[in-house]
Coordinates of C-alpha atoms and ligand atoms in Angstrom, one line a residue:
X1 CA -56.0 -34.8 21.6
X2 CA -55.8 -31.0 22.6
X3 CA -57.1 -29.8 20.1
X4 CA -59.1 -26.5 19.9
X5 CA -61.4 -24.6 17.0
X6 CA -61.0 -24.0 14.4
X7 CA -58.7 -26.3 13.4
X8 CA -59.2 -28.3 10.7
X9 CA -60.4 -32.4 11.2
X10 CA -60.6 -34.8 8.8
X11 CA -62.3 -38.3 8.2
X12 CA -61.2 -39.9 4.9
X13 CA -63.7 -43.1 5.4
X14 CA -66.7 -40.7 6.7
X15 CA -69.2 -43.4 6.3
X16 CA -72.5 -41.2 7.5
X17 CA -70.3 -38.1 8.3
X18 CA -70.6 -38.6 12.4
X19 CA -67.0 -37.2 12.7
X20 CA -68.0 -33.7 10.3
X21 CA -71.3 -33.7 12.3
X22 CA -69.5 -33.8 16.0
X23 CA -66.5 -31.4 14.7
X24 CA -68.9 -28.6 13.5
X25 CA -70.8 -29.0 16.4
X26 CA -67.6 -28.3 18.4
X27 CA -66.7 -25.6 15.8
X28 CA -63.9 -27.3 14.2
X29 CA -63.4 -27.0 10.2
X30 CA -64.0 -30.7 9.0
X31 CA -63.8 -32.5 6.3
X32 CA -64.5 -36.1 4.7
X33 CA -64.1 -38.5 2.0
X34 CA -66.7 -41.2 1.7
X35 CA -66.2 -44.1 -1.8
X36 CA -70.1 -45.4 -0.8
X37 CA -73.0 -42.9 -3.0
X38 CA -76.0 -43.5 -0.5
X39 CA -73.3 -42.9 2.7
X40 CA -72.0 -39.6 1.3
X41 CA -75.3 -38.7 0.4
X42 CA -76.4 -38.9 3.8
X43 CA -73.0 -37.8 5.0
X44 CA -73.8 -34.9 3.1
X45 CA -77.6 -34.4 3.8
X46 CA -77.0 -35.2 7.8
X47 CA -74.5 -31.7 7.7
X48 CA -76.9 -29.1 5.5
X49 CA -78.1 -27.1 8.1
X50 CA -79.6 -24.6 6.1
X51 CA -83.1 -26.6 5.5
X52 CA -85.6 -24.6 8.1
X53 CA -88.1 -26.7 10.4
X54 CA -91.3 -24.9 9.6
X55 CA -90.5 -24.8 5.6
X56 CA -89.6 -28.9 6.3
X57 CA -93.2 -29.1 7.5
X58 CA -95.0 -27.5 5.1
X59 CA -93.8 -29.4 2.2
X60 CA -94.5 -32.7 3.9
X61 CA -98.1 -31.7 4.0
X62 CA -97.5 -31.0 0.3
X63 CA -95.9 -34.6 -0.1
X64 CA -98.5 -36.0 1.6
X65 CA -101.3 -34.7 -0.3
X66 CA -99.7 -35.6 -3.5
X67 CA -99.2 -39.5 -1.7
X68 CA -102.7 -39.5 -0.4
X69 CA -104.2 -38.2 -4.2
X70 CA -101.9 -41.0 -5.6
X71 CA -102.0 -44.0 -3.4
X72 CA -105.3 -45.8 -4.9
X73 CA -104.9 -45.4 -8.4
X74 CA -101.0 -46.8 -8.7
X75 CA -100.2 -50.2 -9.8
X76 CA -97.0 -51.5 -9.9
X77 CA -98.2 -52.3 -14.0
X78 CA -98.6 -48.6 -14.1
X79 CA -96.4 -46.9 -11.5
X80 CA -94.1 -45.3 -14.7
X81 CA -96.8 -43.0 -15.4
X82 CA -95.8 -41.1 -11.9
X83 CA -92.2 -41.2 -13.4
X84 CA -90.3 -43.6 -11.1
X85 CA -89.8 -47.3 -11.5
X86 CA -89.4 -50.6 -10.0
X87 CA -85.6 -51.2 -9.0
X88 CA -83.9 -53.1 -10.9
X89 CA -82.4 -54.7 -7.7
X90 CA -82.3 -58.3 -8.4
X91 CA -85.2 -60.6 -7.3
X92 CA -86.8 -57.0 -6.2
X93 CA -90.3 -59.1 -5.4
X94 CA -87.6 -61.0 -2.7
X95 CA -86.8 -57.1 -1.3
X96 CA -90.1 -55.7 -0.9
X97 CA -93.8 -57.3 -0.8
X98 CA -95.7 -55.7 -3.7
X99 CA -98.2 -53.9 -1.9
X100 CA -95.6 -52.3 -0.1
X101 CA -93.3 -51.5 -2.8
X102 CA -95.8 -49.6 -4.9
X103 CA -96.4 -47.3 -1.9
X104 CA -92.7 -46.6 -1.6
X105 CA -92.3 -46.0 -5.0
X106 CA -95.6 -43.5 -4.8
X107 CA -93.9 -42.0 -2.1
X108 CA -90.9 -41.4 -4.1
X109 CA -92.3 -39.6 -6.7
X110 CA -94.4 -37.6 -4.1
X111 CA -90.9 -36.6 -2.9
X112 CA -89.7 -35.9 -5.9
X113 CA -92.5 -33.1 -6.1
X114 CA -90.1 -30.6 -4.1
X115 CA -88.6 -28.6 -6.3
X116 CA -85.7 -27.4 -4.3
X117 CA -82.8 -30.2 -4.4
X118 CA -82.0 -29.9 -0.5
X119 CA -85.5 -30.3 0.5
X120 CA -86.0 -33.0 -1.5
X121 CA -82.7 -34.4 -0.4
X122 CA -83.7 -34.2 2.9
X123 CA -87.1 -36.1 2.7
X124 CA -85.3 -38.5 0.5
X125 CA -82.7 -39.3 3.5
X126 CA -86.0 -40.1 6.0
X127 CA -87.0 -42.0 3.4
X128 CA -83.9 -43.8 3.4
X129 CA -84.0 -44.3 7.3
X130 CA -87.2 -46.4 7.4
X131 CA -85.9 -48.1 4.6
X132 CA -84.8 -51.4 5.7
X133 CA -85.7 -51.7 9.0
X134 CA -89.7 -51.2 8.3
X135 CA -90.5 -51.8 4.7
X136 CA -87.6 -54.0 3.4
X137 CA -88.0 -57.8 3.6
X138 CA -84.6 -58.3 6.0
X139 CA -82.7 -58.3 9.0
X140 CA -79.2 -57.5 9.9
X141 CA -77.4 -60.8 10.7
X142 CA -73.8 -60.3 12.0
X143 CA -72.5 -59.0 9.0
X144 CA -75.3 -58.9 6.4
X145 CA -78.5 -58.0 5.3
X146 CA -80.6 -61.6 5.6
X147 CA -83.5 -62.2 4.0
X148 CA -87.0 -62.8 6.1
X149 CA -90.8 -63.2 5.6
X150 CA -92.5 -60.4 6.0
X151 CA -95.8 -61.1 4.5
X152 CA -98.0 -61.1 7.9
X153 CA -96.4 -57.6 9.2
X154 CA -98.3 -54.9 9.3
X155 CA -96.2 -52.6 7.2
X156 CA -97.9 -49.0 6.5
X157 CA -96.0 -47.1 4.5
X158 CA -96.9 -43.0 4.8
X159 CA -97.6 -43.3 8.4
X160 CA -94.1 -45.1 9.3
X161 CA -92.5 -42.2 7.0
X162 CA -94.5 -39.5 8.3
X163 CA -93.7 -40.2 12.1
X164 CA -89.6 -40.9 11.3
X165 CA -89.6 -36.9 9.1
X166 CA -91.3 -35.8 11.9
X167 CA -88.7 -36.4 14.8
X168 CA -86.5 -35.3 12.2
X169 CA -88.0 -32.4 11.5
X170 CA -88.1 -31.9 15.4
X171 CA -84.3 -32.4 15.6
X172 CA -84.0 -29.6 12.9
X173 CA -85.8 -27.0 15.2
X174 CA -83.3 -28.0 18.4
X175 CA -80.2 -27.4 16.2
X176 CA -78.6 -24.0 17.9
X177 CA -77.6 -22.9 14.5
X178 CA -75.6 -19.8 15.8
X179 CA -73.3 -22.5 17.2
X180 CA -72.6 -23.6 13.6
X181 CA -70.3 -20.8 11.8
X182 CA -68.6 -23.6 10.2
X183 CA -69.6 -25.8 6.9
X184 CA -68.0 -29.4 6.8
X185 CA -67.0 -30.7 3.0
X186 CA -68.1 -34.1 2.1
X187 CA -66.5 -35.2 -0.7
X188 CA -66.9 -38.3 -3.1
X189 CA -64.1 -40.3 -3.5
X190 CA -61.5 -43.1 -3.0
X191 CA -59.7 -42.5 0.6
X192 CA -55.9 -45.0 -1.3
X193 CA -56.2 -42.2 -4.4
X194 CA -53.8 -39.1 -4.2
X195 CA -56.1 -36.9 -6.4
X196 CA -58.9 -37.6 -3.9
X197 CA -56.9 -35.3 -1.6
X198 CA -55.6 -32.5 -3.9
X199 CA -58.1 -30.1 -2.1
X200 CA -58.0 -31.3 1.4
X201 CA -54.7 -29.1 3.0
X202 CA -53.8 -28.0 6.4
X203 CA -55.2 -31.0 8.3
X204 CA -54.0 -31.1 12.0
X205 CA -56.1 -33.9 13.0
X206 CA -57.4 -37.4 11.6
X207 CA -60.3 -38.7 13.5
X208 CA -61.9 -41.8 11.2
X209 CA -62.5 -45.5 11.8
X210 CA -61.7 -47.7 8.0
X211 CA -63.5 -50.7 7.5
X212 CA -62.4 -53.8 9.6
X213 CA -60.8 -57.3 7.8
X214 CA -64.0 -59.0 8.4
X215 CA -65.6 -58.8 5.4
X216 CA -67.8 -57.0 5.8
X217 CA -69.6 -55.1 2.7
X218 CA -70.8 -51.7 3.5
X219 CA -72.1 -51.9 -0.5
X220 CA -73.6 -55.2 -0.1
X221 CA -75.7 -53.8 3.0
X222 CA -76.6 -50.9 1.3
X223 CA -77.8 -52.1 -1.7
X224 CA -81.6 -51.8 -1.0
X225 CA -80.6 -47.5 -0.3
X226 CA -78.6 -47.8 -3.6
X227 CA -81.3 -48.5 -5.9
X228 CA -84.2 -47.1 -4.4
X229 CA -82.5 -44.1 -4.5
X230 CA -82.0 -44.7 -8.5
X231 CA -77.9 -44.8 -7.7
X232 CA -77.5 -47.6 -8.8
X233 CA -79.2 -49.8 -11.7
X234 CA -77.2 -53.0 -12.3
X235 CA -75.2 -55.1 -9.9
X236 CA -71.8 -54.6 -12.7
X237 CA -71.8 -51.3 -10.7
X238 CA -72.1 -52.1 -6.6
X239 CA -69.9 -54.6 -7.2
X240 CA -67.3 -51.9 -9.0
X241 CA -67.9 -49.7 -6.2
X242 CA -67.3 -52.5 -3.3
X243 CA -64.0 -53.2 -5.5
X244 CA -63.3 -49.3 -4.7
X245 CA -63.8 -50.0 -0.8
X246 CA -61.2 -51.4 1.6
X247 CA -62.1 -54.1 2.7
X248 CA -64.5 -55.0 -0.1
X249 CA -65.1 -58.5 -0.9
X250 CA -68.0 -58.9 -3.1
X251 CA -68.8 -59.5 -6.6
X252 CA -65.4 -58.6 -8.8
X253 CA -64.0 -58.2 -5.5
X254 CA -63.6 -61.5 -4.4
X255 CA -63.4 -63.0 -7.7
X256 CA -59.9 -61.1 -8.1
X257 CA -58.8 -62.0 -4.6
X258 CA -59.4 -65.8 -5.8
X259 CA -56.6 -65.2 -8.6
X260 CA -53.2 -66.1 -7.9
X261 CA -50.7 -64.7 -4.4
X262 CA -51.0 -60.9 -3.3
X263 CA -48.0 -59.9 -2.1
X264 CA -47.3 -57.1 0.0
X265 CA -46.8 -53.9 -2.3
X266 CA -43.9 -52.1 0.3
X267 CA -41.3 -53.8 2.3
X268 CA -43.2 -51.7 5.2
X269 CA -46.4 -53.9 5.0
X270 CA -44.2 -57.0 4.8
X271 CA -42.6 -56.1 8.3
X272 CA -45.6 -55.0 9.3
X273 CA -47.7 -58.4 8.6
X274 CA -44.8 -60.1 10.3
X275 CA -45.9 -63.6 8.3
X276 CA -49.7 -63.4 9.0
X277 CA -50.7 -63.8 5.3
X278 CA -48.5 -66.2 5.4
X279 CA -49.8 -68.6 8.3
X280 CA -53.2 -67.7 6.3
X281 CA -52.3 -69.3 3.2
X282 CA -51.6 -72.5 4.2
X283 CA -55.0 -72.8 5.0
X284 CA -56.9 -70.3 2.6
X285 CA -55.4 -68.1 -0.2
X286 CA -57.9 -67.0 -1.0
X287 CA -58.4 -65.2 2.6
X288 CA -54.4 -64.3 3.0
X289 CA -54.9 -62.6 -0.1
X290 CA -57.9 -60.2 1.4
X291 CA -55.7 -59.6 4.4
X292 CA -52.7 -58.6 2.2
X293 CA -54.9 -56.7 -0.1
X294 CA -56.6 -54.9 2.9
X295 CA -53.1 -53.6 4.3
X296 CA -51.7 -53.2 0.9
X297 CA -54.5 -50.6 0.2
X298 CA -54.2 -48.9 4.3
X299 CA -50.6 -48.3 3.2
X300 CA -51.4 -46.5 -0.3
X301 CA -53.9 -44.5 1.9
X302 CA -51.7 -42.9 4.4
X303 CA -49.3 -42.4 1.4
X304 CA -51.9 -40.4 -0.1
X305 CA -53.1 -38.9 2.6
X306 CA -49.7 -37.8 3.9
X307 CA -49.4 -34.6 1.9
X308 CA -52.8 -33.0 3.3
X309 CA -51.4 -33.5 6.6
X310 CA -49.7 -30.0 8.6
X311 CA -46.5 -30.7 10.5
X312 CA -47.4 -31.9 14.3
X313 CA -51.1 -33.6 13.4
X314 CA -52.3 -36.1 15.1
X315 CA -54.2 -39.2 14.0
X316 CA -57.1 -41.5 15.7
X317 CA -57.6 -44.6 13.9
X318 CA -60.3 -46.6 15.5
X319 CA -60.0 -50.4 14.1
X320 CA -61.0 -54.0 14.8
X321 CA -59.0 -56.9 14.9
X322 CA -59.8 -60.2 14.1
X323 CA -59.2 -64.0 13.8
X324 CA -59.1 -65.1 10.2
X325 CA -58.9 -68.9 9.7
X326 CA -56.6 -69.6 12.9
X327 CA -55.0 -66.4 12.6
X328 CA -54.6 -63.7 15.0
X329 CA -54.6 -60.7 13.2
X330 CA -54.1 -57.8 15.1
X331 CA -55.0 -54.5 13.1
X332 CA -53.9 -51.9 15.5
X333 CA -50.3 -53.7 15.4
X334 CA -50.2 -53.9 11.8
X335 CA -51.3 -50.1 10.9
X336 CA -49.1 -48.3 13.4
X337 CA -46.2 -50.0 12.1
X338 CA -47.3 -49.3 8.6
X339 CA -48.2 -45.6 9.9
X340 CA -44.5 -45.0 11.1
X341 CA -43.5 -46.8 8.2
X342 CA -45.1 -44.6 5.3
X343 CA -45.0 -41.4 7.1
X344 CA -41.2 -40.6 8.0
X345 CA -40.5 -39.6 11.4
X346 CA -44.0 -40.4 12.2
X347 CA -44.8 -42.2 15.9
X348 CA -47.1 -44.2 17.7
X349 CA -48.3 -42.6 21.0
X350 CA -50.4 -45.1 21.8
X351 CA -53.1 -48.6 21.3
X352 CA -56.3 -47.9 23.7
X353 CA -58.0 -51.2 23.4
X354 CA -61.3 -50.3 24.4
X355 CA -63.7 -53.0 23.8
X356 CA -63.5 -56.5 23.0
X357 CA -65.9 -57.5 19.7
X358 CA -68.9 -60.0 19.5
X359 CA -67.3 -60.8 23.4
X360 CA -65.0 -62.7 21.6
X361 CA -61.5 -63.5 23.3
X362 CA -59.1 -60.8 21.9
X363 CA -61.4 -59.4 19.7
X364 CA -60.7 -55.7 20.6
X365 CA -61.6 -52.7 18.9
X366 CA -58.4 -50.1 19.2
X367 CA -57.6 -46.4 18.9
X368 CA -54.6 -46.4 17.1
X369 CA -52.8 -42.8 18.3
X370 CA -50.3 -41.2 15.9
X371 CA -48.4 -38.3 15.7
X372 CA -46.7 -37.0 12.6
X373 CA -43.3 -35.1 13.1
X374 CA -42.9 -31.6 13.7
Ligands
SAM401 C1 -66.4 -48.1 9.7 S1 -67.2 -47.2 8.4 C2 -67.2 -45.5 9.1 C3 -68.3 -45.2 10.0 C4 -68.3 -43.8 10.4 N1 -67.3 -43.5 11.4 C5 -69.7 -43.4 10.9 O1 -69.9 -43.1 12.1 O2 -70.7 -43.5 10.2 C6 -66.1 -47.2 7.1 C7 -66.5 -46.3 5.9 O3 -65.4 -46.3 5.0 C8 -65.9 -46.3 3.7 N2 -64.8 -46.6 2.8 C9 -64.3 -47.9 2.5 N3 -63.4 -47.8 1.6 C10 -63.2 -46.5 1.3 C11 -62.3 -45.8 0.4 N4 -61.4 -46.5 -0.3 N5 -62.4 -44.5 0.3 C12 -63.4 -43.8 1.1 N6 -64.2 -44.4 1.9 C13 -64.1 -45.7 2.0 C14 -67.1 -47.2 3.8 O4 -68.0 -47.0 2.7 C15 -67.7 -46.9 5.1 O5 -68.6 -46.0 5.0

């Protein structure tokens, strides 16, 4: 891309801020929008560089002595009195054996001890880490979280979190901090709403990947990090925020995209579907709907996007395409014809196909090159 610091990088769908992380690294300016709480909260967390190694280590041993002088006596009858309490994640006894979910939950009020909000932050986001994969009662299928027995694994909760804060801790004392003059903003927000952009200016380039049309739901996989981490408390809300997301298709979600024919909002997304959502409805509505939907809402974003952009930026969009129902539907097609379409003078300087998905025949993954005019 040519580009050299400090200009100014942005990633409207940050997810866990990779793109911040790499720019600051490289000295760029960089900014982000993430729509997901727990992802721009470890967006967020992942880029404070200010939290120091040996201060990180000491109040660990704090947490741990207030885990260790907790542990025995807690209950999940009386696990209030230590002033958390048992998500309200449905079927939570389905999430987490009991045993183990009492130890979280002391854990999280051990955390909770810190008294300064980006050291507890911090210990929060290893907390987070070991999560799912060790103490949660799932696997990641292909594109969700599946449930799975867990009840003869050897699941032990303080020394799983101690090693994981450790190595973190560890990659806090190799960060060469001198080599980061520059702060990355994460913000909160929805990537298709204009306001979300009214203080992001002078971008010169775009480097983000959106979600894909597969359905897949970056909520629904997060919910276990949602409400352990007390952001959410009823599923009304994740399935507001999935509603939010592009690509979301869960909960209200869905159950709007099962109401009536989406049509494209712009004569550029009709030209740029070319009769894909089309071919899809005469098999599924339902799913030519989500495709429609999924565009419709790309469009609005580069709309609203378009005025934080300088003259001359450049754009990366790394996306997947996919067959939906018979349907071919090539993404990277589709949004650089609705890039040149929403963004005047705007041009494509190139598709690098660079991988194919699940080794499936023309399932590529693209990097959708842009330029906007001088
Ligand atoms: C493919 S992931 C990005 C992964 C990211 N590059 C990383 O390395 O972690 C897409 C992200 O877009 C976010 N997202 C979806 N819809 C959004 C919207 N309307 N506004 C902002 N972020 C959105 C999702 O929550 C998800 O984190």
């Amino acid at each position: 891309m040519n580009l050299a610091p400090p200009s100014h990088i942005h990633d409207p769908f940050s997810g866990a801020g990779t793109t911040a992380i790499e720019a600051s690294f490289e000295g760029f300016q960089a900014s982000c929008v993430e729509v997901n709480p727990f992802l721009h909260f470890v967006g967020k967390t992942c880029i404070d560089w200010s939290i120091d190694a040996t201060e990180a280590a000491r109040q660990l041993d704090a947490i741990s002595q207030i885990y260790s002088n907790t542990v025995d006596g807690a209950t999940l009858d009386n696990i209030a009195e230590l002033g958390v309490e048992v998500p309200k994640i449905h079927n939570v006894h389905r999430w987490w054996r009991n045993d183990v979910l009492k130890d979280i939950l002391v854990l999280k009020s051990a955390i909770r001890s810190c008294s300064e909000d980006r050291y507890r932050s911090f210990f929060e986001l290893a907390l987070a880490a070991v999560l799912v994969p060790d103490f949660t009662n799932v696997t990641l299928g292909k594109l969700q979280l599946h449930f799975i027995n867990k009840d003869n694994h050897e699941i032990n909760v303080w020394p799983t979190y101690e090693c994981h804060t450790l190595k973190m801790i560890g990659d806090l004392s190799d960060i060469n901090r001198q080599a980061l003059n520059v702060s990355p903003r994460i913000v909160f927000g929805d990537s298709t709403q204009v306001s979300t952009f009214r203080d992001i200016i002078g971008v010169d380039a775009v480097i983000t990947s959106p979600p894909y049309p597969n359905r897949y739901s970056y909520i629904w996989n997060t919910r276990p990090h949602l409400y352990m981490l007390d952001m959410i408390s009823e599923a009304k809300e994740a399935s507001q925020i999935d509603r939010r997301t592009i690509g979301g298709t869960w909960g209200t979600a869905t159950s709007e995209l099962g109401k009536g024919v989406f049509a494209p909002i712009d004569p550029v997304v009709e030209r740029a579907l070319d009769g894909v959502h089309g071919n899809i409805a005469k098999s599924d509505q339902l799913m030519a709907n989500y495709v429609t939907h999924y565009f419709n809402r790309l469009f609005i974003h580069i709309q609203a996007l378009r005025p934080s952009l300088n003259s001359g930026a450049r754009l990366a969009y790394v996306v997947g395409n996919s067959w939906i129902k018979g349907e071919y539907v090539a993404t990277d097609v589709i949004l650089g014809k609705i890039i040149e379409g929403a963004i005047p003078g705007a041009s494509i300087e190139g598709l690098h196909r660079f991988r194919r998905r699940n080794s499936g025949k023309d399932l590529f993954e693209t990097i959708v090159y842009a330029r906007v005019p001088i």
